[in-house]
mmCIF file of C-alpha atoms in Angstrom:
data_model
loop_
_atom_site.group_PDB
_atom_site.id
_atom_site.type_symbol
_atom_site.label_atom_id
_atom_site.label_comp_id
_atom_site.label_asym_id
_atom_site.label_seq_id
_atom_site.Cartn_x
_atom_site.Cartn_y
_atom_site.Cartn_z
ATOM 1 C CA UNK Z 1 114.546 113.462 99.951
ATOM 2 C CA UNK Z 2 113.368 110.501 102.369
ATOM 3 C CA UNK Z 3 115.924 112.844 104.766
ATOM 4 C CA UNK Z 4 113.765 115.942 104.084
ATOM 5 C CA UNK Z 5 109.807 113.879 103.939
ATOM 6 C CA UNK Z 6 110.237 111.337 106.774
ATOM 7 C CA UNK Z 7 112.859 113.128 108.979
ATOM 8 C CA UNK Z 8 111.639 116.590 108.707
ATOM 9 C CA UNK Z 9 108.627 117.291 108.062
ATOM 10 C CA UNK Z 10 106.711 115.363 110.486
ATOM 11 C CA UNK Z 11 108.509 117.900 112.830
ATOM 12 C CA UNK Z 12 107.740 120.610 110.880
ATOM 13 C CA UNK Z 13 104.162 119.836 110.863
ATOM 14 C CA UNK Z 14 103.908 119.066 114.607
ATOM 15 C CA UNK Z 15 105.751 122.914 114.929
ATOM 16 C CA UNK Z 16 103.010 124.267 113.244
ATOM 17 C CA UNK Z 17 100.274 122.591 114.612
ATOM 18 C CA UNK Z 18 100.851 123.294 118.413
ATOM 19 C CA UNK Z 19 102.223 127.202 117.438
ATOM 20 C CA UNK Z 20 99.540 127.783 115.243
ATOM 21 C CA UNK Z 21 96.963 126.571 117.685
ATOM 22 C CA UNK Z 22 98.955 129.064 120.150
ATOM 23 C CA UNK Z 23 98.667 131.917 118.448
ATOM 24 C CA UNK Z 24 95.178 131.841 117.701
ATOM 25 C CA UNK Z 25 94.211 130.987 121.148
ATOM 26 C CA UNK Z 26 95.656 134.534 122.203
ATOM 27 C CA UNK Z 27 95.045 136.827 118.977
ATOM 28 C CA UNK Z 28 92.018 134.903 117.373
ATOM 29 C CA UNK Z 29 89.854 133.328 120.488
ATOM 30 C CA UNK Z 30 86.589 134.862 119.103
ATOM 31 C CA UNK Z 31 87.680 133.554 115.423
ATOM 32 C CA UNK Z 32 88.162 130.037 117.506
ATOM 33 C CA UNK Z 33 84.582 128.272 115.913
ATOM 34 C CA UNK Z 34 83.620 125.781 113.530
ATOM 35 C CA UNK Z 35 81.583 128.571 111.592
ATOM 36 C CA UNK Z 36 78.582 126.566 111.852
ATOM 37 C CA UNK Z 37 75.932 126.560 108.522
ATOM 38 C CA UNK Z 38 73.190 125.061 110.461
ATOM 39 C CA UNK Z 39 71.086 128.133 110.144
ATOM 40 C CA UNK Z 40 71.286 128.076 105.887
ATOM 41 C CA UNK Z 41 70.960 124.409 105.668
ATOM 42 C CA UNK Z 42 69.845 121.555 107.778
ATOM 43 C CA UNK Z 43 68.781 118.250 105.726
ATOM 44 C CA UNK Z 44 71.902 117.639 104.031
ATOM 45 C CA UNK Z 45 73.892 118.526 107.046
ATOM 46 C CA UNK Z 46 71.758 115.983 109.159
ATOM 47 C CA UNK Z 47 73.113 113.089 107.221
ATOM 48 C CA UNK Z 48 76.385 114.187 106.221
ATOM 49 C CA UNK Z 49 77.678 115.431 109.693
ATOM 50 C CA UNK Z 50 77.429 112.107 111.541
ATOM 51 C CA UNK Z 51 78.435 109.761 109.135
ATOM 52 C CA UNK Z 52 82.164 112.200 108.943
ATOM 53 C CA UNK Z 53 82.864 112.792 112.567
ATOM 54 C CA UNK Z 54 81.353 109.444 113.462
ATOM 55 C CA UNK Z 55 83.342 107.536 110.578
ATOM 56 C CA UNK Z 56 86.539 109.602 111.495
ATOM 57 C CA UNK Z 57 86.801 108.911 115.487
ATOM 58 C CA UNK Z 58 86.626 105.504 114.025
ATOM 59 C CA UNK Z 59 89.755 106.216 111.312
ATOM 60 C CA UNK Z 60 91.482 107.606 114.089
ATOM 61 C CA UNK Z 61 91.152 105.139 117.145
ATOM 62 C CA UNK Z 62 92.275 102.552 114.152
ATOM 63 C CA UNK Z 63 95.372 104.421 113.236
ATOM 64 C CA UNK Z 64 96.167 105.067 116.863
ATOM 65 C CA UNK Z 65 96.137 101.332 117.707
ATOM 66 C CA UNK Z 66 97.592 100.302 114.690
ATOM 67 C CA UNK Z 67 100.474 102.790 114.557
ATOM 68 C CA UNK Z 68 101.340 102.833 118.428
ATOM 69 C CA UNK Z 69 100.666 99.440 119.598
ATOM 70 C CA UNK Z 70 103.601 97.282 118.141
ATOM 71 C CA UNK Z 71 102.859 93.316 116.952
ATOM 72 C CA UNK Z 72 104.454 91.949 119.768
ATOM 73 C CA UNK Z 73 101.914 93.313 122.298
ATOM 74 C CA UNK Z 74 98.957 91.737 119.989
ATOM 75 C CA UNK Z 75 101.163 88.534 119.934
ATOM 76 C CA UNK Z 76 100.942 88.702 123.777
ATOM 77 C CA UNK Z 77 97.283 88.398 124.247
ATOM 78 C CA UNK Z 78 96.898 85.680 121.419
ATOM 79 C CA UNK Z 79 95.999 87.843 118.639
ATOM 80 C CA UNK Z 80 97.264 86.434 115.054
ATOM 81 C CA UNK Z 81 98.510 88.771 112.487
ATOM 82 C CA UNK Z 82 95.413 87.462 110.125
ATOM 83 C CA UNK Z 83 92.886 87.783 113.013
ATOM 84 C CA UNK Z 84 94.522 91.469 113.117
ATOM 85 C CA UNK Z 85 94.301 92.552 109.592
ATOM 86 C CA UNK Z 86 91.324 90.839 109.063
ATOM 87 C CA UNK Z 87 89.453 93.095 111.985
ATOM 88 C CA UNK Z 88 91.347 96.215 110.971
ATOM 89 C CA UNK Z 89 90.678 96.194 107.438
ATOM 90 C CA UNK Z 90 87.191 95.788 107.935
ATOM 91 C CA UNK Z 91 86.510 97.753 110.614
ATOM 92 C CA UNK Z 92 89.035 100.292 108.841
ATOM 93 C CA UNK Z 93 86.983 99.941 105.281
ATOM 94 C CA UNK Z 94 83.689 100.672 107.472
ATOM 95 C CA UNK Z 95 84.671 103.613 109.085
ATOM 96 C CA UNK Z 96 86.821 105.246 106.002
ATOM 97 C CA UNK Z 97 83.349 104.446 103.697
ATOM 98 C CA UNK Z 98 81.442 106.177 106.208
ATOM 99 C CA UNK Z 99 83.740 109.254 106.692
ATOM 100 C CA UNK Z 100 84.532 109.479 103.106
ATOM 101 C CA UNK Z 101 80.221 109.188 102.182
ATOM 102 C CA UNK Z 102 80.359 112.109 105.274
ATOM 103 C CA UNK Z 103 82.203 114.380 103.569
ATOM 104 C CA UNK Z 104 81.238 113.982 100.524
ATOM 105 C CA UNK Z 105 77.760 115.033 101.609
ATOM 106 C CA UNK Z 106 79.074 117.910 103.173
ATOM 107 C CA UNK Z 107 81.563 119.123 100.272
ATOM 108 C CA UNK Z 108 78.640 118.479 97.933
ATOM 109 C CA UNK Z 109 75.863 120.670 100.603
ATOM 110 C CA UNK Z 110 78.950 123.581 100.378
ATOM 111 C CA UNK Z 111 78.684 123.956 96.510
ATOM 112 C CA UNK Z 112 75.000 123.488 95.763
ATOM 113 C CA UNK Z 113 73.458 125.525 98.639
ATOM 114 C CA UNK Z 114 74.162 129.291 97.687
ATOM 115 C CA UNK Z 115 73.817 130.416 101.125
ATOM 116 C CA UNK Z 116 76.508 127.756 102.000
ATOM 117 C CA UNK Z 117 78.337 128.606 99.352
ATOM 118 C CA UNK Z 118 78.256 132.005 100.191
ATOM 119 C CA UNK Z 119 79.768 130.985 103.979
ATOM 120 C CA UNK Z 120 82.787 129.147 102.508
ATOM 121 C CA UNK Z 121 86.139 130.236 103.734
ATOM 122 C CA UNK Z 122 89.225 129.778 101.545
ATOM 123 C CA UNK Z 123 90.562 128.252 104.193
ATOM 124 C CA UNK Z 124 87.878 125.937 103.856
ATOM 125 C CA UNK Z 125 88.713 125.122 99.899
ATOM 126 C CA UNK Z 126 91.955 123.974 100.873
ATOM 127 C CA UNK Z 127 91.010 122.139 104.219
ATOM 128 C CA UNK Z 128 88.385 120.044 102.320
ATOM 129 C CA UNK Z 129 91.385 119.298 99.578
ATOM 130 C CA UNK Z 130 93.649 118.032 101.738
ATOM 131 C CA UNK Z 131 91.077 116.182 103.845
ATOM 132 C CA UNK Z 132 89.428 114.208 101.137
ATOM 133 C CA UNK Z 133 93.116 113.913 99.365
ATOM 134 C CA UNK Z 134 94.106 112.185 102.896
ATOM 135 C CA UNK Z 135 90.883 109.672 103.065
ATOM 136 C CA UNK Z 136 90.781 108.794 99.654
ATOM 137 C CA UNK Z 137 94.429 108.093 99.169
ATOM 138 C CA UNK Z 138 94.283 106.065 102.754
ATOM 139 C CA UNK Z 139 90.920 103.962 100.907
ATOM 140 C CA UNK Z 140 93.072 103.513 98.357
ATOM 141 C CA UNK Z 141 96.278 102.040 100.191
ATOM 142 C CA UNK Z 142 93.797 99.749 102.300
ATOM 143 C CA UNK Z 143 92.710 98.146 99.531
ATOM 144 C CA UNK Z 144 95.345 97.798 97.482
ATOM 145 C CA UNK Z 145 97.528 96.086 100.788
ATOM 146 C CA UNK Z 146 94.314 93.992 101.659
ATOM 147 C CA UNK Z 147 93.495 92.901 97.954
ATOM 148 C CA UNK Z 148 97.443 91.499 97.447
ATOM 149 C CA UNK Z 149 98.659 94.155 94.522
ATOM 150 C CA UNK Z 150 100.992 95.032 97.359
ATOM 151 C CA UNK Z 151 102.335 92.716 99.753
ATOM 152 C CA UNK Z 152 103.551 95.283 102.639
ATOM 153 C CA UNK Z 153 103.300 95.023 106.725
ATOM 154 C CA UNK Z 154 102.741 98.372 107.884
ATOM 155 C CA UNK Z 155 103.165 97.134 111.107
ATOM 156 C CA UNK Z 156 106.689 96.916 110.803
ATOM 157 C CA UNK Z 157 107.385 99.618 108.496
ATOM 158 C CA UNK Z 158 105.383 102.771 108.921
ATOM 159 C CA UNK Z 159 104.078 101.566 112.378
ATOM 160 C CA UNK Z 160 108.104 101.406 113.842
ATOM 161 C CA UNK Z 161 108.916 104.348 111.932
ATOM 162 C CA UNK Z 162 106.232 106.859 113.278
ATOM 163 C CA UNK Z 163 107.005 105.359 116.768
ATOM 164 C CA UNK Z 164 110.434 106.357 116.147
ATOM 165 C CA UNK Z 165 109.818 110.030 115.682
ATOM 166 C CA UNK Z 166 109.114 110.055 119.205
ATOM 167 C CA UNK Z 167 112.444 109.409 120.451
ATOM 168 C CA UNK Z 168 113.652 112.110 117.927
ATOM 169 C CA UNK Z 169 115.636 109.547 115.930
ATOM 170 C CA UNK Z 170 113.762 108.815 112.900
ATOM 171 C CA UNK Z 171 114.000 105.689 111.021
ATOM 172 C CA UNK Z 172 113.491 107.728 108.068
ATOM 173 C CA UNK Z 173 114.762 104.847 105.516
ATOM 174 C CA UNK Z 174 111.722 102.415 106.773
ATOM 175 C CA UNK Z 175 108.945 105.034 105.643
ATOM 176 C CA UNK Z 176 111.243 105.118 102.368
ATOM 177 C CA UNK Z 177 110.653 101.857 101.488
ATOM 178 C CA UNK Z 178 106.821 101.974 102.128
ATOM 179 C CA UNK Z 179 104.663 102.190 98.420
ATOM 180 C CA UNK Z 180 103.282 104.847 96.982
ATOM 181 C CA UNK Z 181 99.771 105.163 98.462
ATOM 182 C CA UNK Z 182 101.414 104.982 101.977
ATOM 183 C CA UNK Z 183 103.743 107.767 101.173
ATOM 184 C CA UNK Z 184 101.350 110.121 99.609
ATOM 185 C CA UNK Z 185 98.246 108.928 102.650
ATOM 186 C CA UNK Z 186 100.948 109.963 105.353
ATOM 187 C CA UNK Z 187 102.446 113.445 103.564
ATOM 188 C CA UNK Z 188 98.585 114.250 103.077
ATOM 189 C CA UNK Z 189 97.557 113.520 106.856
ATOM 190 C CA UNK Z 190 100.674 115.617 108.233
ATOM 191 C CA UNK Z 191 99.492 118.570 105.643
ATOM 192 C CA UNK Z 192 96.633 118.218 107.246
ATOM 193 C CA UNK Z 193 97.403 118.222 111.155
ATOM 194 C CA UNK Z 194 99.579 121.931 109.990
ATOM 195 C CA UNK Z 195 96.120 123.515 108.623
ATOM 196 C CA UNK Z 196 94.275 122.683 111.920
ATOM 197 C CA UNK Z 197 95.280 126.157 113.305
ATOM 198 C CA UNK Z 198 94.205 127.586 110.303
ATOM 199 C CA UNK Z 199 90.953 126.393 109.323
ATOM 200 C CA UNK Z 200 87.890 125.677 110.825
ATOM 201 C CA UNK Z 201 89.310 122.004 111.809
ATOM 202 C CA UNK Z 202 90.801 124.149 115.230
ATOM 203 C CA UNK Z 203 87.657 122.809 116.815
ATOM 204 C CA UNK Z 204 88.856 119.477 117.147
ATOM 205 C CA UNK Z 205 91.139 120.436 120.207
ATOM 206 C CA UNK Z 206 88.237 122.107 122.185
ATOM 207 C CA UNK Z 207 85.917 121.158 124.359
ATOM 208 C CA UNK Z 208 82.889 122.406 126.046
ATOM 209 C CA UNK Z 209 84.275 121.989 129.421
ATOM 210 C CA UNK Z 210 82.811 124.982 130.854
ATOM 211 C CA UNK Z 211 79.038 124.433 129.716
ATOM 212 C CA UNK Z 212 79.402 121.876 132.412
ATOM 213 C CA UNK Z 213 80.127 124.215 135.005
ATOM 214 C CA UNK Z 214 78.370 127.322 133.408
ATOM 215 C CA UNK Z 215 75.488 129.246 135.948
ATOM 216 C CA UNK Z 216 72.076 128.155 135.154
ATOM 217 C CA UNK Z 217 69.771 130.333 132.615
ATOM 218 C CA UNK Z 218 66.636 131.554 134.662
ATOM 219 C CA UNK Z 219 63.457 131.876 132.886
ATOM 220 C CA UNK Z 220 61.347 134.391 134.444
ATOM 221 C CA UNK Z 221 57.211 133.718 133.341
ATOM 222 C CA UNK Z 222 54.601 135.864 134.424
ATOM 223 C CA UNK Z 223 51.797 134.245 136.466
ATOM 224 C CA UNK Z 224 48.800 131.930 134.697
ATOM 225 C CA UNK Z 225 46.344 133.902 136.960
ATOM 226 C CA UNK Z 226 47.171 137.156 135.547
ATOM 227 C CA UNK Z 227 47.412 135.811 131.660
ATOM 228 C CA UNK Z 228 43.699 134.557 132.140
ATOM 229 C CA UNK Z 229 42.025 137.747 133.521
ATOM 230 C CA UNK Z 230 43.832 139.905 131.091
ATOM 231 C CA UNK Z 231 42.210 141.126 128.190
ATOM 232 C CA UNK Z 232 43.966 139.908 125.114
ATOM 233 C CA UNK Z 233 45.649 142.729 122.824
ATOM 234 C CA UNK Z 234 45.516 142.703 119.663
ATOM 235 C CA UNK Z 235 48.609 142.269 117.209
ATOM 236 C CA UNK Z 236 46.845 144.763 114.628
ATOM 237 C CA UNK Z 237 44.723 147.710 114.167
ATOM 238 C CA UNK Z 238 42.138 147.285 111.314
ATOM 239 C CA UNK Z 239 42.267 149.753 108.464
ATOM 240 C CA UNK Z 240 39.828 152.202 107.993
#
C-alpha cells in the first residue's frame, strides 16, 4: 500500500495533470475559463476572492520552500530549525486562515445565491470537496505538529521524500512513516493537482500574456460641435 500511495500515485497524478491539461488545450480551448459569476453576484465575491487566491499563493510559496529547500541550505545562512518553524507556522497559519475564510465565502456565495447556484458545474462540487478536504486537513496537521500532539520533522520526512520523486526513485517508506494528517493532506493535494484539467481550476496555468501585446481598442466619438447644434431627439413619443 505505501508501494501503491507514495510510489505511484504521485506519478499517476502528475500523468494526468499535464495530459489532461493537453487535451483540453486542443479539443476544449473555448471551454478553457474560470466560468466567471461576477455578473450574478459581486459583494460576496469581493471579499471572498482575495482572501483565497491571496491566502493560497501564500500556502503555496510556503510548501515550495519548505518541501524543496532541504535543512542544510537554511543551516547555511544561519537559520535555526526553531527560527524556521516558528516563521513557517505562522506565516503558514496566516495564509491557510485566510485561504480557508476565502473559500469558505465563496462555497457559501455558490449555495445561497440561486443564480450562482444555478452556474455550478459538477465539476465544481467535487473541485470544492477536494479543495477544502486538502486545506482543512493541512490546518489540521499544522497544528497538531506545532501544538506537540505529534512530534514529527517534515523536513526530513515528507520534505526528502517528495524531493525524491524527482529522481524517479521514491523513498516511498519515509512518507509511510509520516502521521495521519500528513498522509491524508498530501493524497488530498495530489487528487487535487489530477482535477485541474477538469475543472475550472485549469486557469491556474494561464496567463494573459497576449493582452500585453493585444492591438489597441479605438473609440471613435463624434464631434462636441456637432452634439451642441443638434437638436436633441427624443427617446419617446407621447400617447395620444
Amino acid at each position: 500500500m505505501d508501494l501503491l500511495l507514495w510510489g505511484v500515485m504521485p506519478y499517476v497524478a502528475v500523468t494526468l495533470l499535464i495530459a489532461g491539461l493537453v487535451w483540453r488545450a486542443r479539443y476544449d480551448r473555448f471551454g478553457w475559463t474560470t466560468h466567471s459569476s461576477q455578473l450574478h453576484e459581486s459583494r460576496l465575491l469581493r471579499i471572498g476572492s482575495p482572501l483565497f487566491h491571496f491566502g493560497m499563493a501564500f500556502v503555496v510559496l510556503g510548501h515550495v520552500v519548505g518541501l524543496l529547500i532541504p535543512d542544510s541550505w537554511t543551516d547555511a545562512v544561519g537559520v535555526s530549525d526553531h527560527a524556521y518553524h516558528l516563521m513557517a507556522v505562522s506565516t503558514g497559519a496566516v495564509a491557510g486562515l485566510a485561504a480557508a475564510v476565502g473559500v469558505g465565502i465563496l462555497v457559501y456565495r455558490r449555495l445561497r445565491v440561486p443564480a450562482v447556484r444555478k452556474a455550478t458545474l459538477r465539476s465544481d462540487h467535487v473541485m470544492y470537496t477536494v479543495l477544502l478536504g486538502a486545506m482543512l486537513l493541512g490546518l489540521v496537521a499544522t497544528v497538531l505538529n506545532s501544538s506537540g500532539a505529534t512530534d514529527y520533522n517534515y523536513r526530513e520526512g515528507i520534505s526528502v521524500w517528495f524531493r525524491s520523486l524527482f529522481t524517479l526513485r521514491p523513498d516511498y517508506h519515509l512518507m509511510g512513516a509520516a502521521p495521519l494528517a500528513f498522509k491524508l493532506h498530501v493524497v488530498f493535494g495530489f487528487a487535487l493537482f489530477a482535477l485541474i484539467p477538469f475543472s475550472r481550476l485549469a486557469h491556474i496555468v494561464s496567463a494573459p500574456f497576449r493582452y500585453l501585446f493585444r492591438p489597441y481598442v479605438v473609440y471613435r466619438g463624434k464631434d462636441p460641435r456637432q452634439l451642441a447644434n443638434r437638436k436633441p431627439e427624443r427617446g419617446w413619443e407621447r400617447v395620444s
